[in-house]
GROMACS .gro file of C-alpha atoms in nm:
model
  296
    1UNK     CA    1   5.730  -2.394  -0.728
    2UNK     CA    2   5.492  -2.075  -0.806
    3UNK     CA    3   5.547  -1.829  -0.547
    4UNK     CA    4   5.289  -1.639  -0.332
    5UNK     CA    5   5.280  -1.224  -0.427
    6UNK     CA    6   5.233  -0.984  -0.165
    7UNK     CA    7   4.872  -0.774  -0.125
    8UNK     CA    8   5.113  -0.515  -0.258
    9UNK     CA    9   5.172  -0.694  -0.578
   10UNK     CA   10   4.851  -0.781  -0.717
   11UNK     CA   11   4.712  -0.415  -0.822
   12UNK     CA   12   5.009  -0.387  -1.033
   13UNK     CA   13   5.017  -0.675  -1.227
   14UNK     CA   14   4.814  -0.566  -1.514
   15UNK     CA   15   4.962  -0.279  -1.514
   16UNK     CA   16   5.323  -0.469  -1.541
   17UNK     CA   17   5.192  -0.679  -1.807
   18UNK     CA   18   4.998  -0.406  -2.008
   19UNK     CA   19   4.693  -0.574  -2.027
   20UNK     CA   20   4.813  -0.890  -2.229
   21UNK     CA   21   4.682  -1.110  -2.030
   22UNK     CA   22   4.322  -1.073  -2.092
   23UNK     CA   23   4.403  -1.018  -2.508
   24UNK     CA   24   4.625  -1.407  -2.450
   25UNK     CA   25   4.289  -1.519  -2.270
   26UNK     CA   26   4.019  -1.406  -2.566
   27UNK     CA   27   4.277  -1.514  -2.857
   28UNK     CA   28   4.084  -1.815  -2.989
   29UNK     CA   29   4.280  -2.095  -2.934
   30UNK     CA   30   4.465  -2.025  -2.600
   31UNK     CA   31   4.483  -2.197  -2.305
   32UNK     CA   32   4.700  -2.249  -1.975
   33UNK     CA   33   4.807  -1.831  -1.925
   34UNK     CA   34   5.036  -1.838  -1.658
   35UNK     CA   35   5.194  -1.560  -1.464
   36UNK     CA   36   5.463  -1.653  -1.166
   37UNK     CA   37   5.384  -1.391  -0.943
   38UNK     CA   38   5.707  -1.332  -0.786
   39UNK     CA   39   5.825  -1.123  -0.446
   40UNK     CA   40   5.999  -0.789  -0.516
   41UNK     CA   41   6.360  -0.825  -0.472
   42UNK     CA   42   6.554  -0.755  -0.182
   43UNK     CA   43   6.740  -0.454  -0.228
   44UNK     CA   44   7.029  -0.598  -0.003
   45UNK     CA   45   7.030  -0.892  -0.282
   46UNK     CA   46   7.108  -0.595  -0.543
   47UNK     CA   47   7.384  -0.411  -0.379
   48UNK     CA   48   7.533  -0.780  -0.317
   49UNK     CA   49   7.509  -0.830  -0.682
   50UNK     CA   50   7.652  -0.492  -0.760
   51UNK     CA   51   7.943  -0.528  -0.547
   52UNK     CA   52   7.995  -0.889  -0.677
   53UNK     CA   53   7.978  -0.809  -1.029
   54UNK     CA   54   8.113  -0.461  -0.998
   55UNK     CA   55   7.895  -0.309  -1.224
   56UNK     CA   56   7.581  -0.090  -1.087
   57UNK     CA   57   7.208  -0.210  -1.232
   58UNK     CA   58   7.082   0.036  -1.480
   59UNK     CA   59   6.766   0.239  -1.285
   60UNK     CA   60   6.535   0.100  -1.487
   61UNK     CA   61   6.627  -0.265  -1.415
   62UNK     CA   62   6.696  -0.174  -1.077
   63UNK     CA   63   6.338  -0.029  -1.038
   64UNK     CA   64   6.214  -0.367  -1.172
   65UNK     CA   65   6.378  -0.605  -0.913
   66UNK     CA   66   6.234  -0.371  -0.689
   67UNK     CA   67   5.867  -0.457  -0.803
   68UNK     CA   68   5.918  -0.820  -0.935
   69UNK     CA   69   6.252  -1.042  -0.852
   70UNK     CA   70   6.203  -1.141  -1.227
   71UNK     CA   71   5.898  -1.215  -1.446
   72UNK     CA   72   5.764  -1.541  -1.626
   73UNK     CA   73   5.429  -1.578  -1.841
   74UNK     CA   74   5.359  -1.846  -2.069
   75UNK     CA   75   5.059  -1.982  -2.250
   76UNK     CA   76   4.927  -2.257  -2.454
   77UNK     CA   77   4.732  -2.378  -2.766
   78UNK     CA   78   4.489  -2.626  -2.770
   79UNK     CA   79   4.567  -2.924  -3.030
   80UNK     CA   80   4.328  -3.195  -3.074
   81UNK     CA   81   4.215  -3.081  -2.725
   82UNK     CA   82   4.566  -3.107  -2.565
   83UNK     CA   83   4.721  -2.801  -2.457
   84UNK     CA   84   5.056  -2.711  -2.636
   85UNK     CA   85   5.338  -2.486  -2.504
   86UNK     CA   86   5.389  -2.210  -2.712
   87UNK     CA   87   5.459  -1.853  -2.523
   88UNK     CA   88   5.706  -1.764  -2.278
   89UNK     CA   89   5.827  -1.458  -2.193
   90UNK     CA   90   6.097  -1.442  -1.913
   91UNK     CA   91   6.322  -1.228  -1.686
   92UNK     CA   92   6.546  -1.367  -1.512
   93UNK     CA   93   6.631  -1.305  -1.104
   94UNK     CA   94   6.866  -1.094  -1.000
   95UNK     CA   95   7.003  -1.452  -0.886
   96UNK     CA   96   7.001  -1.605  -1.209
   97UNK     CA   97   7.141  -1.250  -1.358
   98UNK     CA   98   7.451  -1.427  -1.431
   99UNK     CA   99   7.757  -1.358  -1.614
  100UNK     CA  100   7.895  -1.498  -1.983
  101UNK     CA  101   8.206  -1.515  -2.082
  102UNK     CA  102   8.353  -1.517  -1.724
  103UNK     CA  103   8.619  -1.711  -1.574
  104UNK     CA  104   8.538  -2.010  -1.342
  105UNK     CA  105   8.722  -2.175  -1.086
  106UNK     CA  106   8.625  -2.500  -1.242
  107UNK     CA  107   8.726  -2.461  -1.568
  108UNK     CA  108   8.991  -2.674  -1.712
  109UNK     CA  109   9.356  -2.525  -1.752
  110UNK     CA  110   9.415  -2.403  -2.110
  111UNK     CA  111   9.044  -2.528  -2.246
  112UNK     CA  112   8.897  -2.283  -2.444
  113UNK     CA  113   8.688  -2.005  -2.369
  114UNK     CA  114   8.423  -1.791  -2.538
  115UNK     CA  115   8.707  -1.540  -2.539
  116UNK     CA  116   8.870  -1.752  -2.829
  117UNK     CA  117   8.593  -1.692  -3.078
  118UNK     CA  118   8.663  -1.338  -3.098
  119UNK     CA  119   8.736  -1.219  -3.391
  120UNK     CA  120   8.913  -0.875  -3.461
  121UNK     CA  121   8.852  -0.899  -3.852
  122UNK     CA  122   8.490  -0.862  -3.733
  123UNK     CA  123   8.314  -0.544  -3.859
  124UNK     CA  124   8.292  -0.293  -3.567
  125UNK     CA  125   7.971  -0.067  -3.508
  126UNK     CA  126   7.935   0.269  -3.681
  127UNK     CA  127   7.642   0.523  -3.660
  128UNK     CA  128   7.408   0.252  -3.843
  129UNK     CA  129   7.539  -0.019  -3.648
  130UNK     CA  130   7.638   0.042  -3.265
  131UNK     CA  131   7.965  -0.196  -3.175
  132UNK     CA  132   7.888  -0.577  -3.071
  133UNK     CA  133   7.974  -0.675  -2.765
  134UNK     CA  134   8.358  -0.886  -2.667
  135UNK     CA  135   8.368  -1.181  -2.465
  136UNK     CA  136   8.700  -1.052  -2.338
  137UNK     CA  137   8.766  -0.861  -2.074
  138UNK     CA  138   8.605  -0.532  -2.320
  139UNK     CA  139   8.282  -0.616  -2.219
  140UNK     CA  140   8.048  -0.748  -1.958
  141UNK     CA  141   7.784  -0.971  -2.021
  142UNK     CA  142   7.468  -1.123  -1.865
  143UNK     CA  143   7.185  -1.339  -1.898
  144UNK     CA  144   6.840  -1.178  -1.891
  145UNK     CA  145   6.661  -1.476  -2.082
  146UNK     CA  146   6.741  -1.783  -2.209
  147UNK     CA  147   6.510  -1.792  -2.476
  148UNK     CA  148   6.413  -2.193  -2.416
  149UNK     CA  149   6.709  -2.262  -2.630
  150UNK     CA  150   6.730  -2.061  -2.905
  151UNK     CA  151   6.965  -1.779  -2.814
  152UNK     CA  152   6.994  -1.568  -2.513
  153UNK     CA  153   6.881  -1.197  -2.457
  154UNK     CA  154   7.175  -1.028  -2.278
  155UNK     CA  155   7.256  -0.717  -2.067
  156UNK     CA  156   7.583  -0.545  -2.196
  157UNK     CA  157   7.800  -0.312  -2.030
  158UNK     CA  158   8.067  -0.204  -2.309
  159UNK     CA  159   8.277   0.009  -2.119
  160UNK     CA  160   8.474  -0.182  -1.874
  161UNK     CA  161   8.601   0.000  -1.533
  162UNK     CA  162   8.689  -0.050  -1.218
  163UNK     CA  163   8.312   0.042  -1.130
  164UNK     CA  164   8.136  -0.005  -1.500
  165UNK     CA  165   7.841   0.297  -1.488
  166UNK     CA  166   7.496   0.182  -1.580
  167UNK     CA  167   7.586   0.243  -2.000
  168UNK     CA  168   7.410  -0.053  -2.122
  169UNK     CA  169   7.198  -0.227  -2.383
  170UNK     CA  170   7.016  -0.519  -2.475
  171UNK     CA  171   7.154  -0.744  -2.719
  172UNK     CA  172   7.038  -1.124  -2.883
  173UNK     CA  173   7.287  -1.376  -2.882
  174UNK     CA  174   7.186  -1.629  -3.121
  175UNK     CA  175   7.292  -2.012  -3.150
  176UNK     CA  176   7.550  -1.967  -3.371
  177UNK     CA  177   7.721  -1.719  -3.155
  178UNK     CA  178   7.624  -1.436  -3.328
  179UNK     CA  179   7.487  -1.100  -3.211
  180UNK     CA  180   7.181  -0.879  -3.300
  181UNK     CA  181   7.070  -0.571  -3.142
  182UNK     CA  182   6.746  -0.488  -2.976
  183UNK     CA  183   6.749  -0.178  -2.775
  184UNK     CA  184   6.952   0.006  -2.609
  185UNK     CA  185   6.720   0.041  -2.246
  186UNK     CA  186   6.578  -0.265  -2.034
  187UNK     CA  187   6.227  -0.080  -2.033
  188UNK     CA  188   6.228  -0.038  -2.423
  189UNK     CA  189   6.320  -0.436  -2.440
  190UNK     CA  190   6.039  -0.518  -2.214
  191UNK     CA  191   5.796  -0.326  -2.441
  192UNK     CA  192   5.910  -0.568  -2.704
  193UNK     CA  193   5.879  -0.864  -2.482
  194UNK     CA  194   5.548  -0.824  -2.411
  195UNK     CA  195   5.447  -0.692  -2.762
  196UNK     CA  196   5.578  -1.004  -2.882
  197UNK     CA  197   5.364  -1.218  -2.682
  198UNK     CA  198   5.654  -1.428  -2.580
  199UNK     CA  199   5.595  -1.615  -2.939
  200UNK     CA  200   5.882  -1.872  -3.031
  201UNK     CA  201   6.195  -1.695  -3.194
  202UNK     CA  202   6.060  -1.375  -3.182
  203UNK     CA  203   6.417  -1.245  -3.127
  204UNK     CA  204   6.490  -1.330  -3.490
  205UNK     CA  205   6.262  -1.111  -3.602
  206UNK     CA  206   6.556  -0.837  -3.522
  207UNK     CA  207   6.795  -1.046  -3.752
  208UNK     CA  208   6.914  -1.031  -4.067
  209UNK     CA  209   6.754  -1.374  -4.164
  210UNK     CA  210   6.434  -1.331  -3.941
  211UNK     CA  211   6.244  -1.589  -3.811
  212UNK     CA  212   6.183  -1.995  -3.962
  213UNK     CA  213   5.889  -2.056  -4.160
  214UNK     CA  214   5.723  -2.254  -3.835
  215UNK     CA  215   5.783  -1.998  -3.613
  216UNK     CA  216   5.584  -1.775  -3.887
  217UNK     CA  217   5.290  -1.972  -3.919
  218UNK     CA  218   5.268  -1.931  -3.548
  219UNK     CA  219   5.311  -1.529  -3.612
  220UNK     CA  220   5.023  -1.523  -3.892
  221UNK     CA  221   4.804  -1.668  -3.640
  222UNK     CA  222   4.866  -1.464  -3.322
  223UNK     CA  223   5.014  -1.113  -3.423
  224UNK     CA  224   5.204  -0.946  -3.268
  225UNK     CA  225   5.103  -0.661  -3.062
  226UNK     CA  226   5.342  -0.417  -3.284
  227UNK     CA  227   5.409  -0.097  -3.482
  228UNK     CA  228   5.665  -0.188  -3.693
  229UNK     CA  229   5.490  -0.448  -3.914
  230UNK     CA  230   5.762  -0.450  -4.141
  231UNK     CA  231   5.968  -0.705  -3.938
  232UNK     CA  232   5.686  -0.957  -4.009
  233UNK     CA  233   5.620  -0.890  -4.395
  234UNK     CA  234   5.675  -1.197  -4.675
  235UNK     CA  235   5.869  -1.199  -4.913
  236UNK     CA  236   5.710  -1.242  -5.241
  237UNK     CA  237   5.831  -1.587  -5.364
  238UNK     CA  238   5.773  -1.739  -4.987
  239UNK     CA  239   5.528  -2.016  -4.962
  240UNK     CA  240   5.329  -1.978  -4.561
  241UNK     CA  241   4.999  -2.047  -4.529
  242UNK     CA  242   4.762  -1.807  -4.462
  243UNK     CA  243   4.567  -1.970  -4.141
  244UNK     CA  244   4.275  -1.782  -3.986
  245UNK     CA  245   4.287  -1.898  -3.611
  246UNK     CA  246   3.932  -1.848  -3.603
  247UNK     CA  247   3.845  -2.118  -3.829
  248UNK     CA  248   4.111  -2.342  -3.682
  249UNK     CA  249   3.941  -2.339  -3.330
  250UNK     CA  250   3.593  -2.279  -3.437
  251UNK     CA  251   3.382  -2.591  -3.254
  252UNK     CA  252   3.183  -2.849  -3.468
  253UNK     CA  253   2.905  -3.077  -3.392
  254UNK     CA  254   2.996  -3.424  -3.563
  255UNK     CA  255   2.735  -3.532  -3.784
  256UNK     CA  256   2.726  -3.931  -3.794
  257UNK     CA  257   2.873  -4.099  -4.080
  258UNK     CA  258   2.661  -4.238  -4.354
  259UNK     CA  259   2.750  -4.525  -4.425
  260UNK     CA  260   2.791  -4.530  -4.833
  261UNK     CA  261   2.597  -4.788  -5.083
  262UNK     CA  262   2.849  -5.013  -5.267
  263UNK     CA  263   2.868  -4.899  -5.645
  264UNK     CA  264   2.644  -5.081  -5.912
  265UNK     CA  265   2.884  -5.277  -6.143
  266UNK     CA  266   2.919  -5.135  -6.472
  267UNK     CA  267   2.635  -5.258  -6.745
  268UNK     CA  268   2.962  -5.420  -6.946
  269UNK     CA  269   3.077  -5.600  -6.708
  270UNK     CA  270   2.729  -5.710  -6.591
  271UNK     CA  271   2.710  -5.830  -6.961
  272UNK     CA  272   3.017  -6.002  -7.013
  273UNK     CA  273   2.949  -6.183  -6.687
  274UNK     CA  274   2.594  -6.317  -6.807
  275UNK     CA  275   2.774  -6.438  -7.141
  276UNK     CA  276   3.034  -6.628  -6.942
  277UNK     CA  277   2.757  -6.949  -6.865
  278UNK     CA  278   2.690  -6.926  -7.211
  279UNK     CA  279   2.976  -6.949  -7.350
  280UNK     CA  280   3.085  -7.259  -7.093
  281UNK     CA  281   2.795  -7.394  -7.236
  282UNK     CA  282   2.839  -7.381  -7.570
  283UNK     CA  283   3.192  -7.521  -7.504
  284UNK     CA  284   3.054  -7.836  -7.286
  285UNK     CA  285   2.795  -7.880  -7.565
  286UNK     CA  286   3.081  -7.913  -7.823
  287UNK     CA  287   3.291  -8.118  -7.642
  288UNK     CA  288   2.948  -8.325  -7.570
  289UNK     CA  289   2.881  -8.370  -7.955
  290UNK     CA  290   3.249  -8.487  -8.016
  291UNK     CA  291   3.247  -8.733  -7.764
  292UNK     CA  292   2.915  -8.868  -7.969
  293UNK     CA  293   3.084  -8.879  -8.318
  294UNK     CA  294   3.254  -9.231  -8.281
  295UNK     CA  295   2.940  -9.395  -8.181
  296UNK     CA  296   2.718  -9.278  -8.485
   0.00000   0.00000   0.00000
C-alpha cells in the first residue's frame, strides 16, 4: 500500500532523488517510474531501535529516517508494449532494519548458524583491503536492501561493545555468502544507489567477477549515471551486443504486406515436362504397333 507524504515532503523529493527521476522518464524505453513516498520516521521509533539493537544509527542514516522512513523507486521497460520490471532501488525502514546473523528464539537447538561458515583461514583486510565483516559475535550486521534476490547490501558495525559507536560501513553480501565492499558512509552508498539507477546486479559491479552478461546488456543500454567507467569496461575477447536503445524503441508505421508472386518454374523443367506426353506417346504408339504384328 503506497503511502501518503506530508506537504513537507514533496519539495524535497527531487532533491532526495537528484533529479533521476525526470532522466528515468526521457530514457527511451521507460515506463511505470515509481517513487513510494514515505512519512519521515518517528524519532521515538529510532531510539527504540537503538536501545534494542544497542548500537547508535550513524548521523547520516539517522538524518535519513528523519526525512524518509526508507526509500523505494522502480521503473520499467516497455517489451512488445508490455511493461517489464527492471529498476529498483531500495532502503529499507528502520522497521525492516533488521539484524543477520542473530540468534532467535525459534531457532532449532544445535542447527546451524551463519556463525558456522566462518572461516579463520580467510584472508583478513589490510590497507588495500579493509577487514570483512564476522557473523559471530565480532560484528553486527543489518539489512539495508535485499537486492530482489541477488545479495543483500548491509550496514556493519565491526567493533562490538556494550554500546557499538556509529563506526560503520556498507558492505554487499552476495549469494554465495561472500562479501564485497562498497563504501564506507550510508550517504556515499546512496550516491551509488541512485547513480546506478537501481539496474539489476549493479552491486556486482564492485566484485571481483562483475556483473552477468544479461545484466550488461541492460547496462549498455541505460548507463549508468557514473565516474568511474572503468567498472563497466569489456573485456576484449567478450561477446555483448552493442544495442542502441534508441533504435530499439524507435516507433514504426507497418507497411502492409505484399503478398509475393509464386516463382516461374525453371525453362528445364518446363521442358522436360512438355516431353513427358511425348514420350507416353511414343510408348503407347509402340505398344499399339506390337499388338498389330500378329494380325498382318
Amino acid at each position: 500500500m503506497e503511502e501518503k507524504p506530508s506537504a513537507g515532503i514533496r519539495p524535497h523529493l527531487d532533491k532526495l532523488t537528484l533529479g533521476v527521476t525526470r532522466i528515468l522518464e526521457t530514457s527511451p524505453g521507460v515506463s511505470d517510474v515509481t517513487l513510494v513516498e514515505k512519512e519521515p520516521a518517528d524519532r521515538h521509533a529510532i531510539i527504540s531501535w537503538e536501545q534494542k539493537n544497542a548500537c547508535i544509527l550513524p548521523e547520516d542514516l539517522k538524518n535519513f529516517y528523519l526525512m524518509t522512513d526508507g526509500f523505494q523507486m522502480t521503473w520499467s521497460v516497455k517489451v512488445d508494449d508490455t511493461p517489464v520490471p527492471l529498476g529498483s532501488m531500495v532502503i529499507n525502514s528502520i522497521s525492516r532494519l533488521c539484524r543477520l546473523g542473530g540468534s532467535s528464539m525459534y531457532t532449532v537447538p544445535n542447527a546451524p548458524s551463519l556463525a558456522d561458515l566462518e572461516d579463520d583461514t580467510d584472508e583478513e583486510g589490510n590497507e588495500d583491503k579493509p577487514e570483512k565483516p564476522h557473523f559471530d559475535s565480532r560484528s553486527l550486521i543489518f539489512e539495508l536492501d535485499p537486492c530482489n534476490g541477488n545479495g543483500k547490501v548491509c550496514l556493519v558495525y565491526k567493533r562490538t561493545k556494550p554500546v557499538v559507536s556509529p563506526d560503520t560501513e556498507i558492505w554487499f553480501l552476495d549469494r554465495a555468502l561472500y562479501w564485497h565492499f562498497l563504501t564506507k558512509s550510508f550517504t556515499a552508498y546512496y550516491r551509488l544507489l541512485i547513480t546506478h539507477l537501481g539496474l539489476p546486479q549493479w552491486q556486482y559491479a564492485f566484485t571481483s567477477y562483475g556483473v552477468s552478461p544479461q545484466a550488461k546488456q541492460w547496462f549498455n543500454m541505460y548507463k549508468p549515471i557514473t565516474i568511474n567507467t572503468t567498472l563497466l569496461s569489456e573485456e576484449a575477447d567478450s561477446f555483448v551486443n552493442k544495442l542502441d536503445p534508441n533504435k530499439i524503441f524507435k516507433s514504426k508505421n507497418k507497411t502492409p504486406v505484399m503478398k509475393k508472386k509464386q516463382p516461374s518454374q525453371p525453362a528445364g523443367v518446363q521442358k522436360s515436362n512438355t516431353n513427358m506426353p511425348s514420350t507416353k506417346t511414343s510408348s503407347l504408339t509402340g505398344n499399339s504397333s506390337r499388338k498389330r504384328d500378329p494380325q498382318i
